[in-house]
Amino acid sequence: MKHFINFKNWNPDEITFLVDKSIEIKKEPTKYQTALNGKSLAMIFQKTSTRTRVSFEVAMTQLGGHAIYMDWITTQLKLADVGDEIKYLSRNVDCIMARLKRNADLMKMASASRVPVINGCDDKYHPCQAIADLMTIKEHKGKLKGRKLVYIGVHNNVCNSLIESCTMIGMQITTVTPIIHEPAKDPELLEKAKKTGLYKTTLDVKSAVQDADAVYTDTWIDMELFLDPKFQKEKEKRINLMTPYQINNELMKGSEALIMHDMPIHRGYEISGEMVESPNSVIYVQAENRLHSEKAILLRLLEKM
Ligand code: CP
């Protein structure tokens, strides 16, 4: 049995397989429509979500299975030991997807579970997003190996999963991240990525985007902190520091790179409105692709392909 927490226990061929299957499923959506008949997915949310919740729920429906939404606050997860709750839950469902505040709790879930556990985005990683992102680049650029992705923003969970997956499959990734979000720190992941020679980091944003195949940004403030009054001072500090790194017309002048963002978007902060709507923007396709790639992840973990 395999979990999908990050890419540490996955190899490059398995990542490529997930990306290619995601593209195939998108082209032939009915091929697997009964593959998960009688199967149930528990979807645990300790943080807010639009795409992760919708894509997993629709994916289960379209594969013939069933998804159960479980809000952290209105279940006993809020009161009880995470391991105990998962020991029970994994006797009633076939797979668990969890969006948690802390990776440590997700690891506890994985070790207590009898069924595969999927990371729906914690403080360190967002591997489901990375598969949809790679799928989107492959659809538009034909291949992944040798392509160059530039990530501009705060070094966070999304950034980690992009560094990890890109360097494993032979893509170049350059990050322009003046701020590192402390909980996302993973020195082991960065060390491994550096050894491939494919990962670079710089603050020279203009040079970084020159030969990019795709330019990617994300929110400067993680969802669980966005409206937190205790984070307001840090939020203002980040806006001041990050504003020169906004993806906008001036930065992207003369570039044909794909414009990417995992959403939700904060127009006028990490990206300008014109860039979201520009002909090179693949942001909404990228978001749509969460559905197709969630199907590939579920089918692989439940050993249906
Ligand atoms: N990109 C992403 O994970 O979207 P949600 O936060 O809406 O799930």
mmCIF file of C-alpha atoms and ligand atoms in Angstrom:
data_model
loop_
_atom_site.group_PDB
_atom_site.id
_atom_site.type_symbol
_atom_site.label_atom_id
_atom_site.label_comp_id
_atom_site.label_asym_id
_atom_site.label_seq_id
_atom_site.Cartn_x
_atom_site.Cartn_y
_atom_site.Cartn_z
ATOM 1 C CA MET A 1 0.000 0.000 0.000
ATOM 2 C CA LYS A 2 1.263 3.452 -0.948
ATOM 3 C CA HIS A 3 0.451 6.871 0.560
ATOM 4 C CA PHE A 4 0.712 10.174 -1.327
ATOM 5 C CA ILE A 5 2.149 12.609 1.230
ATOM 6 C CA ASN A 6 5.015 14.028 -0.863
ATOM 7 C CA PHE A 7 7.259 12.477 -3.533
ATOM 8 C CA LYS A 8 9.794 10.949 -1.134
ATOM 9 C CA ASN A 9 8.526 7.393 -1.640
ATOM 10 C CA TRP A 10 7.769 7.812 -5.328
ATOM 11 C CA ASN A 11 10.186 7.404 -8.221
ATOM 12 C CA PRO A 12 10.441 9.460 -11.448
ATOM 13 C CA ASP A 13 8.672 6.790 -13.540
ATOM 14 C CA GLU A 14 5.737 6.767 -11.137
ATOM 15 C CA ILE A 15 5.416 10.564 -11.342
ATOM 16 C CA THR A 16 5.566 10.443 -15.156
ATOM 17 C CA PHE A 17 2.962 7.663 -15.102
ATOM 18 C CA LEU A 18 0.572 9.811 -13.038
ATOM 19 C CA VAL A 19 1.044 12.791 -15.377
ATOM 20 C CA ASP A 20 0.516 10.715 -18.524
ATOM 21 C CA LYS A 21 -2.509 8.913 -17.075
ATOM 22 C CA SER A 22 -4.022 12.279 -16.083
ATOM 23 C CA ILE A 23 -3.772 13.405 -19.727
ATOM 24 C CA GLU A 24 -5.212 10.100 -20.976
ATOM 25 C CA ILE A 25 -8.134 10.244 -18.507
ATOM 26 C CA LYS A 26 -8.924 13.800 -19.588
ATOM 27 C CA LYS A 27 -9.122 12.650 -23.225
ATOM 28 C CA GLU A 28 -11.217 9.552 -22.422
ATOM 29 C CA PRO A 29 -13.197 10.416 -19.262
ATOM 30 C CA THR A 30 -15.607 7.469 -19.547
ATOM 31 C CA LYS A 31 -12.898 4.786 -19.661
ATOM 32 C CA TYR A 32 -12.739 4.443 -15.862
ATOM 33 C CA GLN A 33 -16.345 5.377 -15.016
ATOM 34 C CA THR A 34 -17.014 2.203 -13.028
ATOM 35 C CA ALA A 35 -13.450 1.614 -11.779
ATOM 36 C CA LEU A 36 -14.233 2.712 -8.209
ATOM 37 C CA ASN A 37 -17.728 1.209 -7.882
ATOM 38 C CA GLY A 38 -18.509 0.685 -4.208
ATOM 39 C CA LYS A 39 -15.393 2.579 -3.052
ATOM 40 C CA SER A 40 -15.523 5.467 -0.573
ATOM 41 C CA LEU A 41 -13.117 8.352 -0.031
ATOM 42 C CA ALA A 42 -13.075 10.303 3.250
ATOM 43 C CA MET A 43 -12.104 13.941 2.659
ATOM 44 C CA ILE A 44 -10.903 15.614 5.863
ATOM 45 C CA PHE A 45 -10.556 19.403 5.887
ATOM 46 C CA GLN A 46 -8.879 21.352 8.675
ATOM 47 C CA LYS A 47 -8.381 24.279 6.274
ATOM 48 C CA THR A 48 -10.513 25.945 3.590
ATOM 49 C CA SER A 49 -10.650 24.712 -0.018
ATOM 50 C CA THR A 50 -12.486 25.136 -3.290
ATOM 51 C CA ARG A 51 -10.573 23.086 -5.894
ATOM 52 C CA THR A 52 -9.289 20.246 -3.743
ATOM 53 C CA ARG A 53 -12.714 19.548 -2.298
ATOM 54 C CA VAL A 54 -14.595 19.810 -5.596
ATOM 55 C CA SER A 55 -12.058 17.926 -7.729
ATOM 56 C CA PHE A 56 -11.812 14.938 -5.362
ATOM 57 C CA GLU A 57 -15.570 14.749 -4.851
ATOM 58 C CA VAL A 58 -16.343 14.966 -8.585
ATOM 59 C CA ALA A 59 -13.503 12.532 -9.357
ATOM 60 C CA MET A 60 -15.013 9.921 -7.019
ATOM 61 C CA THR A 61 -18.491 10.416 -8.542
ATOM 62 C CA GLN A 62 -17.183 10.129 -12.115
ATOM 63 C CA LEU A 63 -15.214 6.980 -11.223
ATOM 64 C CA GLY A 64 -18.319 5.303 -9.777
ATOM 65 C CA GLY A 65 -17.378 5.818 -6.123
ATOM 66 C CA HIS A 66 -18.459 8.071 -3.285
ATOM 67 C CA ALA A 67 -16.782 10.891 -1.326
ATOM 68 C CA ILE A 68 -17.571 11.956 2.254
ATOM 69 C CA TYR A 69 -16.760 15.537 3.312
ATOM 70 C CA MET A 70 -15.493 15.680 6.904
ATOM 71 C CA ASP A 71 -14.993 19.067 8.492
ATOM 72 C CA TRP A 72 -12.375 19.016 11.281
ATOM 73 C CA ILE A 73 -14.514 21.192 13.567
ATOM 74 C CA THR A 74 -17.756 19.200 13.289
ATOM 75 C CA THR A 75 -16.225 15.728 13.675
ATOM 76 C CA GLN A 76 -14.484 14.134 16.665
ATOM 77 C CA LEU A 77 -11.153 14.865 14.954
ATOM 78 C CA LYS A 78 -11.208 18.163 16.848
ATOM 79 C CA LEU A 79 -11.396 16.371 20.212
ATOM 80 C CA ALA A 80 -9.687 13.023 19.842
ATOM 81 C CA ASP A 81 -6.327 11.511 19.017
ATOM 82 C CA VAL A 82 -5.768 11.679 15.247
ATOM 83 C CA GLY A 83 -4.327 8.138 15.175
ATOM 84 C CA ASP A 84 -7.369 6.657 16.962
ATOM 85 C CA GLU A 85 -9.816 8.382 14.627
ATOM 86 C CA ILE A 86 -7.925 7.181 11.543
ATOM 87 C CA LYS A 87 -7.669 3.615 12.884
ATOM 88 C CA TYR A 88 -11.469 3.623 12.931
ATOM 89 C CA LEU A 89 -12.001 5.567 9.684
ATOM 90 C CA SER A 90 -9.717 3.344 7.619
ATOM 91 C CA ARG A 91 -11.896 0.343 8.531
ATOM 92 C CA ASN A 92 -14.923 2.010 6.888
ATOM 93 C CA VAL A 93 -13.459 3.778 3.816
ATOM 94 C CA ASP A 94 -11.064 2.774 1.026
ATOM 95 C CA CYS A 95 -8.965 5.935 0.882
ATOM 96 C CA ILE A 96 -8.454 9.104 2.943
ATOM 97 C CA MET A 97 -7.607 12.568 1.589
ATOM 98 C CA ALA A 98 -6.706 15.142 4.246
ATOM 99 C CA ARG A 99 -5.937 18.845 4.117
ATOM 100 C CA LEU A 100 -4.284 19.532 7.466
ATOM 101 C CA LYS A 101 -2.454 22.420 9.082
ATOM 102 C CA ARG A 102 0.535 20.305 10.074
ATOM 103 C CA ASN A 103 2.452 17.679 8.117
ATOM 104 C CA ALA A 104 3.222 15.967 11.431
ATOM 105 C CA ASP A 105 -0.483 15.141 11.863
ATOM 106 C CA LEU A 106 -0.697 13.840 8.320
ATOM 107 C CA MET A 107 2.246 11.531 9.016
ATOM 108 C CA LYS A 108 0.405 10.275 12.129
ATOM 109 C CA MET A 109 -2.642 9.586 9.969
ATOM 110 C CA ALA A 110 -0.570 7.685 7.407
ATOM 111 C CA SER A 111 1.036 5.473 10.026
ATOM 112 C CA ALA A 112 -2.337 4.689 11.678
ATOM 113 C CA SER A 113 -4.215 4.017 8.429
ATOM 114 C CA ARG A 114 -5.006 0.660 6.787
ATOM 115 C CA VAL A 115 -5.838 2.487 3.531
ATOM 116 C CA PRO A 116 -3.923 4.992 1.343
ATOM 117 C CA VAL A 117 -3.695 8.562 2.687
ATOM 118 C CA ILE A 118 -3.465 11.486 0.253
ATOM 119 C CA ASN A 119 -2.047 14.875 1.240
ATOM 120 C CA GLY A 120 -4.586 17.485 0.134
ATOM 121 C CA CYS A 121 -2.090 20.266 1.086
ATOM 122 C CA ASP A 122 -0.381 20.680 4.448
ATOM 123 C CA ASP A 123 2.162 23.229 5.670
ATOM 124 C CA LYS A 124 5.028 21.547 3.767
ATOM 125 C CA TYR A 125 3.721 19.958 0.566
ATOM 126 C CA HIS A 126 0.975 20.066 -2.057
ATOM 127 C CA PRO A 127 1.740 17.010 -4.240
ATOM 128 C CA CYS A 128 -1.736 16.774 -5.854
ATOM 129 C CA GLN A 129 -1.294 20.323 -7.159
ATOM 130 C CA ALA A 130 2.138 19.442 -8.582
ATOM 131 C CA ILE A 131 0.728 16.549 -10.646
ATOM 132 C CA ALA A 132 -1.940 18.840 -12.163
ATOM 133 C CA ASP A 133 0.771 21.456 -12.829
ATOM 134 C CA LEU A 134 3.087 19.027 -14.617
ATOM 135 C CA MET A 135 0.123 17.694 -16.593
ATOM 136 C CA THR A 136 -0.719 21.245 -17.713
ATOM 137 C CA ILE A 137 2.864 21.976 -18.791
ATOM 138 C CA LYS A 138 3.067 18.691 -20.713
ATOM 139 C CA GLU A 139 -0.251 19.391 -22.483
ATOM 140 C CA HIS A 140 0.990 22.787 -23.631
ATOM 141 C CA LYS A 141 4.698 22.133 -24.192
ATOM 142 C CA GLY A 142 4.631 18.512 -25.390
ATOM 143 C CA LYS A 143 7.279 17.231 -22.995
ATOM 144 C CA LEU A 144 8.586 17.924 -19.515
ATOM 145 C CA LYS A 145 12.249 16.905 -19.625
ATOM 146 C CA GLY A 146 14.477 19.933 -20.253
ATOM 147 C CA ARG A 147 11.645 22.460 -19.767
ATOM 148 C CA LYS A 148 12.230 25.335 -17.360
ATOM 149 C CA LEU A 149 9.744 26.409 -14.705
ATOM 150 C CA VAL A 150 10.284 29.627 -12.745
ATOM 151 C CA TYR A 151 8.454 29.921 -9.428
ATOM 152 C CA ILE A 152 8.134 33.482 -8.098
ATOM 153 C CA GLY A 153 6.692 34.064 -4.639
ATOM 154 C CA VAL A 154 7.023 32.918 -1.058
ATOM 155 C CA HIS A 155 8.820 29.584 -0.650
ATOM 156 C CA ASN A 156 5.915 27.472 0.610
ATOM 157 C CA ASN A 157 4.256 24.038 0.313
ATOM 158 C CA VAL A 158 3.457 24.472 -3.409
ATOM 159 C CA CYS A 159 7.044 25.544 -4.088
ATOM 160 C CA ASN A 160 8.438 22.469 -2.276
ATOM 161 C CA SER A 161 6.302 20.030 -4.254
ATOM 162 C CA LEU A 162 7.259 21.718 -7.533
ATOM 163 C CA ILE A 163 10.993 21.592 -6.682
ATOM 164 C CA GLU A 164 10.715 17.955 -5.636
ATOM 165 C CA SER A 165 8.709 16.739 -8.659
ATOM 166 C CA CYS A 166 10.427 18.854 -11.357
ATOM 167 C CA THR A 167 13.945 17.818 -10.349
ATOM 168 C CA MET A 168 12.909 14.151 -10.175
ATOM 169 C CA ILE A 169 11.591 14.098 -13.747
ATOM 170 C CA GLY A 170 14.362 16.156 -15.384
ATOM 171 C CA MET A 171 12.800 19.611 -15.491
ATOM 172 C CA GLN A 172 14.740 22.719 -14.550
ATOM 173 C CA ILE A 173 13.243 24.813 -11.785
ATOM 174 C CA THR A 174 14.411 28.248 -10.674
ATOM 175 C CA THR A 175 12.833 29.826 -7.626
ATOM 176 C CA VAL A 176 12.675 33.543 -6.870
ATOM 177 C CA THR A 177 11.578 33.490 -3.255
ATOM 178 C CA PRO A 178 12.671 36.457 -1.110
ATOM 179 C CA ILE A 179 10.692 34.973 1.828
ATOM 180 C CA ILE A 180 10.706 31.412 3.129
ATOM 181 C CA HIS A 181 7.581 30.417 5.035
ATOM 182 C CA GLU A 182 9.140 28.864 8.144
ATOM 183 C CA PRO A 183 6.834 25.779 8.485
ATOM 184 C CA ALA A 184 7.564 24.824 4.854
ATOM 185 C CA LYS A 185 11.311 24.425 5.446
ATOM 186 C CA ASP A 186 12.619 21.036 4.258
ATOM 187 C CA PRO A 187 16.440 21.121 3.970
ATOM 188 C CA GLU A 188 16.590 17.456 2.932
ATOM 189 C CA LEU A 189 14.303 18.114 -0.059
ATOM 190 C CA LEU A 190 16.391 21.115 -1.165
ATOM 191 C CA GLU A 191 19.680 19.235 -0.737
ATOM 192 C CA LYS A 192 18.419 16.387 -2.925
ATOM 193 C CA ALA A 193 17.115 18.843 -5.542
ATOM 194 C CA LYS A 194 20.443 20.759 -5.646
ATOM 195 C CA LYS A 195 22.359 17.540 -6.345
ATOM 196 C CA THR A 196 20.425 17.088 -9.620
ATOM 197 C CA GLY A 197 21.822 20.390 -10.936
ATOM 198 C CA LEU A 198 18.273 21.277 -12.051
ATOM 199 C CA TYR A 199 17.291 23.493 -9.117
ATOM 200 C CA LYS A 200 18.505 27.069 -8.773
ATOM 201 C CA THR A 201 17.413 29.989 -6.640
ATOM 202 C CA THR A 202 17.985 33.671 -7.349
ATOM 203 C CA LEU A 203 16.521 37.093 -6.572
ATOM 204 C CA ASP A 204 17.174 38.346 -10.111
ATOM 205 C CA VAL A 205 13.582 37.939 -11.254
ATOM 206 C CA LYS A 206 14.038 39.602 -14.662
ATOM 207 C CA SER A 207 16.877 37.260 -15.684
ATOM 208 C CA ALA A 208 15.074 34.222 -14.248
ATOM 209 C CA VAL A 209 12.050 34.628 -16.546
ATOM 210 C CA GLN A 210 14.109 35.272 -19.734
ATOM 211 C CA ASP A 211 14.223 31.671 -20.983
ATOM 212 C CA ALA A 212 11.356 30.232 -18.910
ATOM 213 C CA ASP A 213 8.819 27.840 -20.416
ATOM 214 C CA ALA A 214 6.423 28.525 -17.551
ATOM 215 C CA VAL A 215 6.259 31.202 -14.850
ATOM 216 C CA TYR A 216 4.335 30.273 -11.727
ATOM 217 C CA THR A 217 3.176 32.147 -8.655
ATOM 218 C CA ASP A 218 1.070 31.480 -5.567
ATOM 219 C CA THR A 219 -0.439 33.405 -2.684
ATOM 220 C CA TRP A 220 2.018 35.219 -0.422
ATOM 221 C CA ILE A 221 0.023 34.141 2.646
ATOM 222 C CA ASP A 222 -1.139 30.582 3.328
ATOM 223 C CA MET A 223 -4.913 30.060 3.530
ATOM 224 C CA GLU A 224 -5.014 29.353 7.277
ATOM 225 C CA LEU A 225 -3.230 32.655 8.020
ATOM 226 C CA PHE A 226 -4.859 34.913 5.419
ATOM 227 C CA LEU A 227 -7.582 36.292 7.706
ATOM 228 C CA ASP A 228 -5.800 35.647 11.022
ATOM 229 C CA PRO A 229 -5.556 38.957 12.960
ATOM 230 C CA LYS A 230 -2.304 37.715 14.576
ATOM 231 C CA PHE A 231 -0.728 37.459 11.103
ATOM 232 C CA GLN A 232 -1.706 40.976 9.908
ATOM 233 C CA LYS A 233 1.685 42.570 10.669
ATOM 234 C CA GLU A 234 3.512 39.777 8.833
ATOM 235 C CA LYS A 235 0.977 40.082 5.992
ATOM 236 C CA GLU A 236 1.789 43.795 5.557
ATOM 237 C CA LYS A 237 5.525 43.048 5.719
ATOM 238 C CA ARG A 238 5.174 40.394 3.021
ATOM 239 C CA ILE A 239 3.133 42.672 0.749
ATOM 240 C CA ASN A 240 5.856 45.355 0.962
ATOM 241 C CA LEU A 241 8.676 42.897 0.345
ATOM 242 C CA MET A 242 6.969 40.862 -2.371
ATOM 243 C CA THR A 243 5.324 43.613 -4.459
ATOM 244 C CA PRO A 244 8.440 44.091 -6.693
ATOM 245 C CA TYR A 245 8.121 40.372 -7.563
ATOM 246 C CA GLN A 246 4.563 40.570 -8.891
ATOM 247 C CA ILE A 247 3.953 38.760 -12.205
ATOM 248 C CA ASN A 248 2.796 41.549 -14.517
ATOM 249 C CA ASN A 249 3.087 42.874 -18.083
ATOM 250 C CA GLU A 250 6.342 44.674 -17.379
ATOM 251 C CA LEU A 251 8.063 41.567 -16.002
ATOM 252 C CA MET A 252 6.748 39.303 -18.772
ATOM 253 C CA LYS A 253 7.361 41.691 -21.733
ATOM 254 C CA GLY A 254 8.726 39.687 -24.683
ATOM 255 C CA SER A 255 8.197 36.314 -22.961
ATOM 256 C CA GLU A 256 6.056 33.494 -24.355
ATOM 257 C CA ALA A 257 6.131 31.532 -21.087
ATOM 258 C CA LEU A 258 2.967 29.923 -19.773
ATOM 259 C CA ILE A 259 1.514 31.874 -16.854
ATOM 260 C CA MET A 260 0.558 29.581 -13.978
ATOM 261 C CA HIS A 261 -1.103 29.979 -10.576
ATOM 262 C CA ASP A 262 -2.626 27.234 -8.453
ATOM 263 C CA MET A 263 -5.488 29.513 -7.225
ATOM 264 C CA PRO A 264 -7.053 31.110 -5.230
ATOM 265 C CA ILE A 265 -5.745 34.258 -6.934
ATOM 266 C CA HIS A 266 -5.153 37.604 -5.230
ATOM 267 C CA ARG A 267 -5.181 39.986 -8.209
ATOM 268 C CA GLY A 268 -2.959 43.016 -7.756
ATOM 269 C CA TYR A 269 -0.723 41.190 -5.277
ATOM 270 C CA GLU A 270 1.217 38.144 -6.552
ATOM 271 C CA ILE A 271 -0.175 38.620 -10.087
ATOM 272 C CA SER A 272 -1.809 41.439 -12.040
ATOM 273 C CA GLY A 273 -5.309 41.019 -13.492
ATOM 274 C CA GLU A 274 -3.980 41.375 -17.096
ATOM 275 C CA MET A 275 -1.641 38.435 -16.552
ATOM 276 C CA VAL A 276 -4.441 36.211 -15.252
ATOM 277 C CA GLU A 277 -6.392 36.924 -18.455
ATOM 278 C CA SER A 278 -3.401 37.017 -20.844
ATOM 279 C CA PRO A 279 -3.296 34.647 -23.867
ATOM 280 C CA ASN A 280 -0.375 32.799 -22.237
ATOM 281 C CA SER A 281 -2.300 32.180 -19.013
ATOM 282 C CA VAL A 282 -3.206 28.515 -18.434
ATOM 283 C CA ILE A 283 -4.475 29.143 -14.911
ATOM 284 C CA TYR A 284 -8.038 27.901 -15.426
ATOM 285 C CA VAL A 285 -6.909 24.837 -17.404
ATOM 286 C CA GLN A 286 -4.460 24.119 -14.587
ATOM 287 C CA ALA A 287 -7.323 24.319 -12.073
ATOM 288 C CA GLU A 288 -9.569 22.126 -14.262
ATOM 289 C CA ASN A 289 -6.742 19.595 -14.481
ATOM 290 C CA ARG A 290 -6.984 18.981 -10.745
ATOM 291 C CA LEU A 291 -10.028 16.815 -11.532
ATOM 292 C CA HIS A 292 -8.264 14.658 -14.134
ATOM 293 C CA SER A 293 -5.120 14.254 -12.060
ATOM 294 C CA GLU A 294 -7.036 13.446 -8.830
ATOM 295 C CA LYS A 295 -8.595 10.581 -10.808
ATOM 296 C CA ALA A 296 -5.147 9.295 -11.784
ATOM 297 C CA ILE A 297 -3.933 9.520 -8.159
ATOM 298 C CA LEU A 298 -7.020 7.696 -6.819
ATOM 299 C CA LEU A 299 -6.872 4.958 -9.466
ATOM 300 C CA ARG A 300 -3.163 4.368 -8.854
ATOM 301 C CA LEU A 301 -3.470 4.287 -5.039
ATOM 302 C CA LEU A 302 -6.491 1.982 -5.210
ATOM 303 C CA GLU A 303 -4.586 -0.216 -7.674
ATOM 304 C CA LYS A 304 -7.101 0.150 -10.495
ATOM 305 C CA MET A 305 -4.429 0.982 -13.081
HETATM 306 N N1 CP B 1 -5.015 25.033 -5.433
HETATM 307 C C1 CP B 1 -5.792 24.548 -4.457
HETATM 308 O O1 CP B 1 -5.397 23.620 -3.707
HETATM 309 O O2 CP B 1 -7.024 25.102 -4.401
HETATM 310 P P1 CP B 1 -7.958 25.072 -3.101
HETATM 311 O O3 CP B 1 -7.163 25.689 -1.981
HETATM 312 O O4 CP B 1 -9.174 25.860 -3.468
HETATM 313 O O5 CP B 1 -8.282 23.632 -2.787
#
